[in-house]
């Protein structure tokens, strides 16, 4: 009987450890998402300046159908742009299109 109780206790401890790990991961994801939302909202108060578009293009990506799934291939579009702007006499160049990502879908040209 003692042996069985020991097994139950080990199983229970493992369950508690798994739940604690899951909660820790969940807290990390929620914290990261909250930080990103705060960062994006902060852009509303940024000053604006005139800029100059250097280059702009739309890239067409053909995505093959995933085997085992119904449907046909699909087409996705990716916008790319390069621009310059000046703040307090300092010239800057950028290619960032959205405030919530470094680059569209994480791709760099």
Coordinates of C-alpha atoms in Angstrom, one line a residue:
X1 CA 0.0 0.0 0.0
X2 CA 2.8 2.4 0.8
X3 CA 4.4 1.7 -2.6
X4 CA 1.1 2.6 -4.4
X5 CA 0.8 5.9 -2.4
X6 CA 4.4 6.7 -3.4
X7 CA 3.5 6.2 -7.1
X8 CA 0.4 8.4 -6.9
X9 CA 2.4 11.1 -5.2
X10 CA 5.1 11.0 -7.9
X11 CA 2.4 11.2 -10.6
X12 CA 0.7 14.1 -8.8
X13 CA 4.0 16.0 -8.5
X14 CA 4.6 15.5 -12.2
X15 CA 1.2 16.8 -13.0
X16 CA 1.7 19.8 -10.8
X17 CA 5.1 20.5 -12.5
X18 CA 3.5 20.3 -16.0
X19 CA 0.7 22.7 -15.0
X20 CA 3.2 25.1 -13.5
X21 CA 5.4 25.0 -16.6
X22 CA 2.3 25.6 -18.8
X23 CA 1.3 28.6 -16.7
X24 CA 4.8 30.0 -16.8
X25 CA 4.8 29.7 -20.6
X26 CA 1.3 31.2 -20.8
X27 CA 2.4 34.1 -18.6
X28 CA 5.4 34.7 -20.9
X29 CA 3.3 34.8 -24.0
X30 CA 0.7 37.2 -22.4
X31 CA 3.5 39.4 -21.1
X32 CA 5.2 39.6 -24.6
X33 CA 1.8 40.3 -26.3
X34 CA 1.1 43.1 -23.8
X35 CA 4.5 44.6 -24.4
X36 CA 4.0 44.5 -28.2
X37 CA 0.5 46.2 -27.9
X38 CA 2.0 48.9 -25.7
X39 CA 4.8 49.5 -28.2
X40 CA 2.4 49.8 -31.1
X41 CA 0.1 52.2 -29.2
X42 CA 3.1 54.4 -28.4
X43 CA 3.6 55.1 -32.1
X44 CA 0.4 57.2 -32.1
X45 CA 2.2 60.0 -30.2
X46 CA 5.3 60.0 -32.4
X47 CA 5.9 63.2 -34.4
X48 CA 5.5 63.1 -38.1
X49 CA 7.7 64.3 -40.9
X50 CA 7.6 64.4 -44.7
X51 CA 9.5 61.6 -46.4
X52 CA 10.6 60.5 -49.8
X53 CA 9.8 57.1 -51.3
X54 CA 12.9 55.7 -53.0
X55 CA 11.6 52.3 -54.1
X56 CA 8.3 50.4 -53.9
X57 CA 7.3 47.0 -55.2
X58 CA 4.9 44.2 -54.7
X59 CA 6.2 40.7 -54.7
X60 CA 3.9 37.8 -55.7
X61 CA 4.5 34.5 -53.9
X62 CA 2.9 31.3 -55.2
X63 CA 2.3 28.9 -52.4
X64 CA 1.8 25.2 -53.3
X65 CA -1.1 23.3 -52.0
X66 CA -0.3 21.4 -48.8
X67 CA -0.4 17.7 -49.5
X68 CA -3.4 16.0 -47.8
X69 CA -5.4 19.2 -47.7
X70 CA -8.1 20.2 -50.0
X71 CA -7.9 23.3 -52.1
X72 CA -5.6 24.7 -54.7
X73 CA -2.4 26.6 -54.5
X74 CA -2.7 30.2 -53.3
X75 CA -1.0 33.5 -54.1
X76 CA 0.3 35.8 -51.4
X77 CA 1.5 39.4 -51.9
X78 CA 4.4 41.1 -50.1
X79 CA 4.9 44.9 -50.1
X80 CA 8.4 46.2 -50.0
X81 CA 9.4 49.9 -49.8
X82 CA 12.5 52.0 -49.1
X83 CA 12.2 55.6 -48.0
X84 CA 14.2 58.5 -46.6
X85 CA 13.2 61.2 -44.1
X86 CA 15.0 63.9 -42.1
X87 CA 14.7 64.8 -38.4
X88 CA 16.6 67.8 -37.0
X89 CA 19.0 67.8 -40.0
X90 CA 19.8 64.1 -39.7
X91 CA 18.9 62.0 -42.7
X92 CA 17.5 58.5 -42.1
X93 CA 16.6 55.6 -44.5
X94 CA 14.1 52.9 -43.7
X95 CA 12.2 49.9 -45.0
X96 CA 9.9 49.2 -42.2
X97 CA 6.2 49.1 -43.3
X98 CA 4.4 48.4 -40.0
X99 CA 4.9 49.4 -36.5
X100 CA 4.2 46.0 -35.0
X101 CA 6.9 44.1 -36.9
X102 CA 10.5 44.8 -37.9
X103 CA 9.7 43.8 -41.5
X104 CA 6.6 42.4 -43.2
X105 CA 6.5 38.8 -42.3
X106 CA 10.0 39.0 -40.9
X107 CA 11.6 39.1 -44.3
X108 CA 14.4 41.4 -45.2
X109 CA 15.3 42.4 -48.7

